[in-house]
PDB file of C-alpha atoms in Angstrom:
ATOM      1  CA  UNK A1098      34.327  20.710 -17.891  1.00 33.00           C
ATOM      2  CA  UNK A1099      31.228  19.272 -19.485  1.00 38.00           C
ATOM      3  CA  UNK A1100      27.816  19.915 -17.968  1.00 44.00           C
ATOM      4  CA  UNK A1101      25.658  16.912 -17.194  1.00 46.00           C
ATOM      5  CA  UNK A1102      21.930  16.605 -16.807  1.00 51.00           C
ATOM      6  CA  UNK A1103      20.004  13.972 -14.957  1.00 53.00           C
ATOM      7  CA  UNK A1104      17.902  11.408 -16.713  1.00 59.00           C
ATOM      8  CA  UNK A1105      14.928  10.561 -14.574  1.00 58.00           C
ATOM      9  CA  UNK A1106      11.985   8.256 -14.542  1.00 57.00           C
ATOM     10  CA  UNK A1107       8.816   9.963 -13.411  1.00 58.00           C
ATOM     11  CA  UNK A1108       5.574   8.500 -12.212  1.00 57.00           C
ATOM     12  CA  UNK A1109       2.269  10.267 -12.351  1.00 54.00           C
ATOM     13  CA  UNK A1110      -1.318   9.408 -11.654  1.00 44.00           C
ATOM     14  CA  UNK A1111      -4.610  11.092 -10.962  1.00 37.00           C
ATOM     15  CA  UNK A1112      -4.618   9.164  -7.674  1.00 37.00           C
ATOM     16  CA  UNK A1113      -1.510  10.554  -6.008  1.00 33.00           C
ATOM     17  CA  UNK A1114      -2.435   9.881  -2.388  1.00 35.00           C
ATOM     18  CA  UNK A1115      -0.658   6.571  -1.780  1.00 35.00           C
ATOM     19  CA  UNK A1116       2.141   5.514  -4.044  1.00 34.00           C
ATOM     20  CA  UNK A1117       4.519   3.909  -1.601  1.00 32.00           C
ATOM     21  CA  UNK A1118       2.707   0.877  -0.145  1.00 32.00           C
ATOM     22  CA  UNK A1119       4.936  -2.178  -0.340  1.00 33.00           C
ATOM     23  CA  UNK A1120       3.737  -5.776  -0.128  1.00 35.00           C
ATOM     24  CA  UNK A1121       6.093  -8.747  -0.580  1.00 40.00           C
ATOM     25  CA  UNK A1122       8.689  -6.508  -2.206  1.00 46.00           C
ATOM     26  CA  UNK A1123       6.296  -5.196  -4.861  1.00 48.00           C
ATOM     27  CA  UNK A1124       4.086  -2.103  -4.687  1.00 51.00           C
ATOM     28  CA  UNK A1125       0.596  -2.941  -3.501  1.00 54.00           C
ATOM     29  CA  UNK A1126      -1.895  -3.066  -6.380  1.00 54.00           C
ATOM     30  CA  UNK A1127      -4.529  -0.428  -5.616  1.00 63.00           C
ATOM     31  CA  UNK A1128      -6.292  -0.644  -8.971  1.00 68.00           C
ATOM     32  CA  UNK A1129      -4.569   2.446 -10.368  1.00 77.00           C
ATOM     33  CA  UNK A1130      -1.621   1.754 -12.648  1.00 83.00           C
ATOM     34  CA  UNK A1131       0.980   4.475 -12.196  1.00 88.00           C
ATOM     35  CA  UNK A1132       2.084   6.000 -15.497  1.00 91.00           C
ATOM     36  CA  UNK A1133       5.841   6.130 -16.054  1.00 93.00           C
ATOM     37  CA  UNK A1134       7.848   8.390 -18.344  1.00 93.00           C
ATOM     38  CA  UNK A1135      11.521   9.031 -18.992  1.00 93.00           C
ATOM     39  CA  UNK A1136      12.516  12.671 -18.760  1.00 89.00           C
ATOM     40  CA  UNK A1137      15.773  14.521 -19.161  1.00 88.00           C
ATOM     41  CA  UNK A1138      16.156  17.248 -16.551  1.00 86.00           C
ATOM     42  CA  UNK A1139      17.792  19.847 -18.773  1.00 80.00           C
ATOM     43  CA  UNK A1140      18.221  23.566 -17.918  1.00 76.00           C
ATOM     44  CA  UNK A1141      14.896  24.949 -19.253  1.00 69.00           C
ATOM     45  CA  UNK A1142      11.423  23.612 -19.968  1.00 61.00           C
ATOM     46  CA  UNK A1143      11.979  23.663 -23.719  1.00 70.00           C
ATOM     47  CA  UNK A1144      15.061  21.536 -23.175  1.00 78.00           C
ATOM     48  CA  UNK A1145      13.383  18.868 -21.008  1.00 87.00           C
ATOM     49  CA  UNK A1146      12.339  16.063 -23.328  1.00 90.00           C
ATOM     50  CA  UNK A1147      10.011  13.338 -22.097  1.00 92.00           C
ATOM     51  CA  UNK A1148       9.358   9.960 -23.661  1.00 95.00           C
ATOM     52  CA  UNK A1149       6.350   7.868 -22.707  1.00 95.00           C
ATOM     53  CA  UNK A1150       3.422   5.794 -23.931  1.00 95.00           C
ATOM     54  CA  UNK A1151       0.016   7.271 -24.632  1.00 94.00           C
ATOM     55  CA  UNK A1152      -3.179   5.473 -25.554  1.00 92.00           C
ATOM     56  CA  UNK A1153      -4.784   2.362 -24.138  1.00 88.00           C
ATOM     57  CA  UNK A1154      -3.572  -1.232 -23.699  1.00 86.00           C
ATOM     58  CA  UNK A1155      -4.436  -2.315 -27.230  1.00 89.00           C
ATOM     59  CA  UNK A1156      -3.380   0.893 -28.967  1.00 94.00           C
ATOM     60  CA  UNK A1157      -0.336   2.355 -27.193  1.00 96.00           C
ATOM     61  CA  UNK A1158       2.033   4.609 -29.096  1.00 96.00           C
ATOM     62  CA  UNK A1159       5.219   6.423 -28.136  1.00 96.00           C
ATOM     63  CA  UNK A1160       5.027  10.158 -27.544  1.00 95.00           C
ATOM     64  CA  UNK A1161       8.080  12.396 -27.313  1.00 94.00           C
ATOM     65  CA  UNK A1162       7.622  16.021 -26.372  1.00 92.00           C
ATOM     66  CA  UNK A1163       8.841  18.625 -23.929  1.00 90.00           C
ATOM     67  CA  UNK A1164       7.873  18.772 -20.268  1.00 88.00           C
ATOM     68  CA  UNK A1165       5.065  21.171 -19.320  1.00 87.00           C
ATOM     69  CA  UNK A1166       4.007  22.760 -16.028  1.00 85.00           C
ATOM     70  CA  UNK A1167       0.989  20.438 -16.044  1.00 89.00           C
ATOM     71  CA  UNK A1168       3.315  17.431 -16.239  1.00 87.00           C
ATOM     72  CA  UNK A1169       5.347  18.710 -13.286  1.00 85.00           C
ATOM     73  CA  UNK A1170       2.186  19.206 -11.213  1.00 87.00           C
ATOM     74  CA  UNK A1171       1.096  15.595 -11.777  1.00 88.00           C
ATOM     75  CA  UNK A1172       4.326  13.875 -10.662  1.00 88.00           C
ATOM     76  CA  UNK A1173       4.025  11.746  -7.551  1.00 87.00           C
ATOM     77  CA  UNK A1174       7.520  10.243  -7.547  1.00 87.00           C
ATOM     78  CA  UNK A1175      10.923  10.556  -9.220  1.00 88.00           C
ATOM     79  CA  UNK A1176      13.929   8.308  -9.485  1.00 89.00           C
ATOM     80  CA  UNK A1177      17.143  10.012 -10.616  1.00 90.00           C
ATOM     81  CA  UNK A1178      18.737   7.393 -12.848  1.00 91.00           C
ATOM     82  CA  UNK A1179      22.036   8.840 -14.017  1.00 91.00           C
ATOM     83  CA  UNK A1180      23.900  11.834 -15.356  1.00 87.00           C
ATOM     84  CA  UNK A1181      24.186  12.267 -19.107  1.00 86.00           C
ATOM     85  CA  UNK A1182      26.222  14.768 -21.130  1.00 82.00           C
ATOM     86  CA  UNK A1183      24.308  18.000 -21.799  1.00 79.00           C
ATOM     87  CA  UNK A1184      24.559  17.714 -25.592  1.00 80.00           C
ATOM     88  CA  UNK A1185      21.876  17.698 -28.261  1.00 81.00           C
ATOM     89  CA  UNK A1186      23.334  14.550 -29.838  1.00 88.00           C
ATOM     90  CA  UNK A1187      22.784  12.631 -26.597  1.00 89.00           C
ATOM     91  CA  UNK A1188      19.205  13.919 -26.283  1.00 88.00           C
ATOM     92  CA  UNK A1189      18.569  12.930 -29.906  1.00 91.00           C
ATOM     93  CA  UNK A1190      19.965   9.432 -29.328  1.00 94.00           C
ATOM     94  CA  UNK A1191      17.706   8.921 -26.289  1.00 94.00           C
ATOM     95  CA  UNK A1192      14.647  10.173 -28.169  1.00 93.00           C
ATOM     96  CA  UNK A1193      15.543   7.987 -31.154  1.00 95.00           C
ATOM     97  CA  UNK A1194      15.817   4.918 -28.904  1.00 95.00           C
ATOM     98  CA  UNK A1195      12.440   5.747 -27.363  1.00 95.00           C
ATOM     99  CA  UNK A1196      10.759   6.187 -30.727  1.00 95.00           C
ATOM    100  CA  UNK A1197      12.274   2.962 -32.089  1.00 94.00           C
ATOM    101  CA  UNK A1198      11.399   0.849 -29.056  1.00 91.00           C
ATOM    102  CA  UNK A1199       8.941  -1.924 -29.825  1.00 90.00           C
ATOM    103  CA  UNK A1200       5.451  -1.333 -28.404  1.00 94.00           C
ATOM    104  CA  UNK A1201       3.553  -4.548 -27.678  1.00 93.00           C
ATOM    105  CA  UNK A1202      -0.155  -3.870 -28.121  1.00 93.00           C
ATOM    106  CA  UNK A1203      -0.931  -7.616 -28.211  1.00 93.00           C
ATOM    107  CA  UNK A1204       0.070  -8.299 -24.591  1.00 92.00           C
ATOM    108  CA  UNK A1205      -2.589  -7.165 -22.063  1.00 88.00           C
ATOM    109  CA  UNK A1206       0.074  -6.876 -19.321  1.00 88.00           C
ATOM    110  CA  UNK A1207       2.176  -4.417 -21.377  1.00 92.00           C
ATOM    111  CA  UNK A1208       2.112  -0.840 -20.053  1.00 93.00           C
ATOM    112  CA  UNK A1209       4.239   2.284 -19.602  1.00 94.00           C
ATOM    113  CA  UNK A1210       6.246   0.673 -16.816  1.00 93.00           C
ATOM    114  CA  UNK A1211       7.304  -2.251 -19.018  1.00 94.00           C
ATOM    115  CA  UNK A1212       8.085   0.221 -21.825  1.00 96.00           C
ATOM    116  CA  UNK A1213      10.401   2.332 -19.618  1.00 95.00           C
ATOM    117  CA  UNK A1214      12.302  -0.712 -18.288  1.00 95.00           C
ATOM    118  CA  UNK A1215      12.808  -1.953 -21.868  1.00 95.00           C
ATOM    119  CA  UNK A1216      13.814   1.534 -23.017  1.00 96.00           C
ATOM    120  CA  UNK A1217      16.501   1.617 -20.328  1.00 96.00           C
ATOM    121  CA  UNK A1218      17.853  -1.700 -21.635  1.00 95.00           C
ATOM    122  CA  UNK A1219      17.940  -0.212 -25.145  1.00 95.00           C
ATOM    123  CA  UNK A1220      19.870   2.805 -23.822  1.00 95.00           C
ATOM    124  CA  UNK A1221      22.334   0.413 -22.175  1.00 95.00           C
ATOM    125  CA  UNK A1222      22.813  -1.540 -25.419  1.00 95.00           C
ATOM    126  CA  UNK A1223      23.460   1.738 -27.254  1.00 93.00           C
ATOM    127  CA  UNK A1224      25.932   2.702 -24.497  1.00 92.00           C
ATOM    128  CA  UNK A1225      24.040   5.896 -23.757  1.00 92.00           C
ATOM    129  CA  UNK A1226      23.834   4.826 -20.117  1.00 93.00           C
ATOM    130  CA  UNK A1227      26.191   2.372 -18.435  1.00 93.00           C
ATOM    131  CA  UNK A1228      24.888  -0.617 -16.533  1.00 91.00           C
ATOM    132  CA  UNK A1229      28.313  -0.644 -14.840  1.00 94.00           C
ATOM    133  CA  UNK A1230      27.657   2.762 -13.209  1.00 94.00           C
ATOM    134  CA  UNK A1231      26.854   1.986  -9.536  1.00 95.00           C
ATOM    135  CA  UNK A1232      24.493   4.985  -9.205  1.00 94.00           C
ATOM    136  CA  UNK A1233      22.542   3.897 -12.293  1.00 95.00           C
ATOM    137  CA  UNK A1234      22.454   0.219 -11.227  1.00 95.00           C
ATOM    138  CA  UNK A1235      21.056   1.135  -7.811  1.00 95.00           C
ATOM    139  CA  UNK A1236      18.518   3.577  -9.276  1.00 94.00           C
ATOM    140  CA  UNK A1237      17.344   1.027 -11.851  1.00 95.00           C
ATOM    141  CA  UNK A1238      16.957  -1.577  -9.114  1.00 94.00           C
ATOM    142  CA  UNK A1239      14.884   0.919  -7.103  1.00 93.00           C
ATOM    143  CA  UNK A1240      12.805   1.669 -10.184  1.00 93.00           C
ATOM    144  CA  UNK A1241      12.161  -2.009 -10.914  1.00 93.00           C
ATOM    145  CA  UNK A1242      11.053  -2.387  -7.288  1.00 91.00           C
ATOM    146  CA  UNK A1243       8.310   0.148  -7.955  1.00 90.00           C
ATOM    147  CA  UNK A1244       6.993  -1.760 -10.956  1.00 89.00           C
ATOM    148  CA  UNK A1245       3.369  -2.758 -10.385  1.00 87.00           C
ATOM    149  CA  UNK A1246       2.135  -6.197 -11.379  1.00 76.00           C
ATOM    150  CA  UNK A1247      -1.600  -5.863 -12.025  1.00 67.00           C
ATOM    151  CA  UNK A1248      -3.603  -9.043 -12.446  1.00 60.00           C
ATOM    152  CA  UNK A1249      -4.792  -8.627 -16.040  1.00 52.00           C
ATOM    153  CA  UNK A1250      -7.183 -11.566 -15.725  1.00 42.00           C
ATOM    154  CA  UNK A1251      -9.480  -9.809 -13.206  1.00 40.00           C
TER     155      UNK A1251
END
């Protein structure tokens, strides 16, 4: 029997007090954009890759690295997306998709949340995750419901 690990989206922020306010189906904009990352919950810290954006709105870049204790301490929410085979080739394919994903530094509304949603679509196209899996479909829907829509014209 093959072991499986969970692929999760994680949200972190320095302001972790209120992350669950809902208004008209979208999270209430409190002025603090929650940072999202994709992380593979593998057996040990050195085996838990994360993929996310670092930088600022006009100079984002993709960072892939392993989860640290500091990362774990900053999480305010998790959404378990799906199970993936516990194999290095699968991890490598996910990391490769993350590193190859287009980063749009020209669009002021582009952020880590948009990046993660687009990365999930890339993983679906590569058949790493299945958009036919009911657990994944429901988790992705939940995740998209958490996506903040800041007014970039303020």
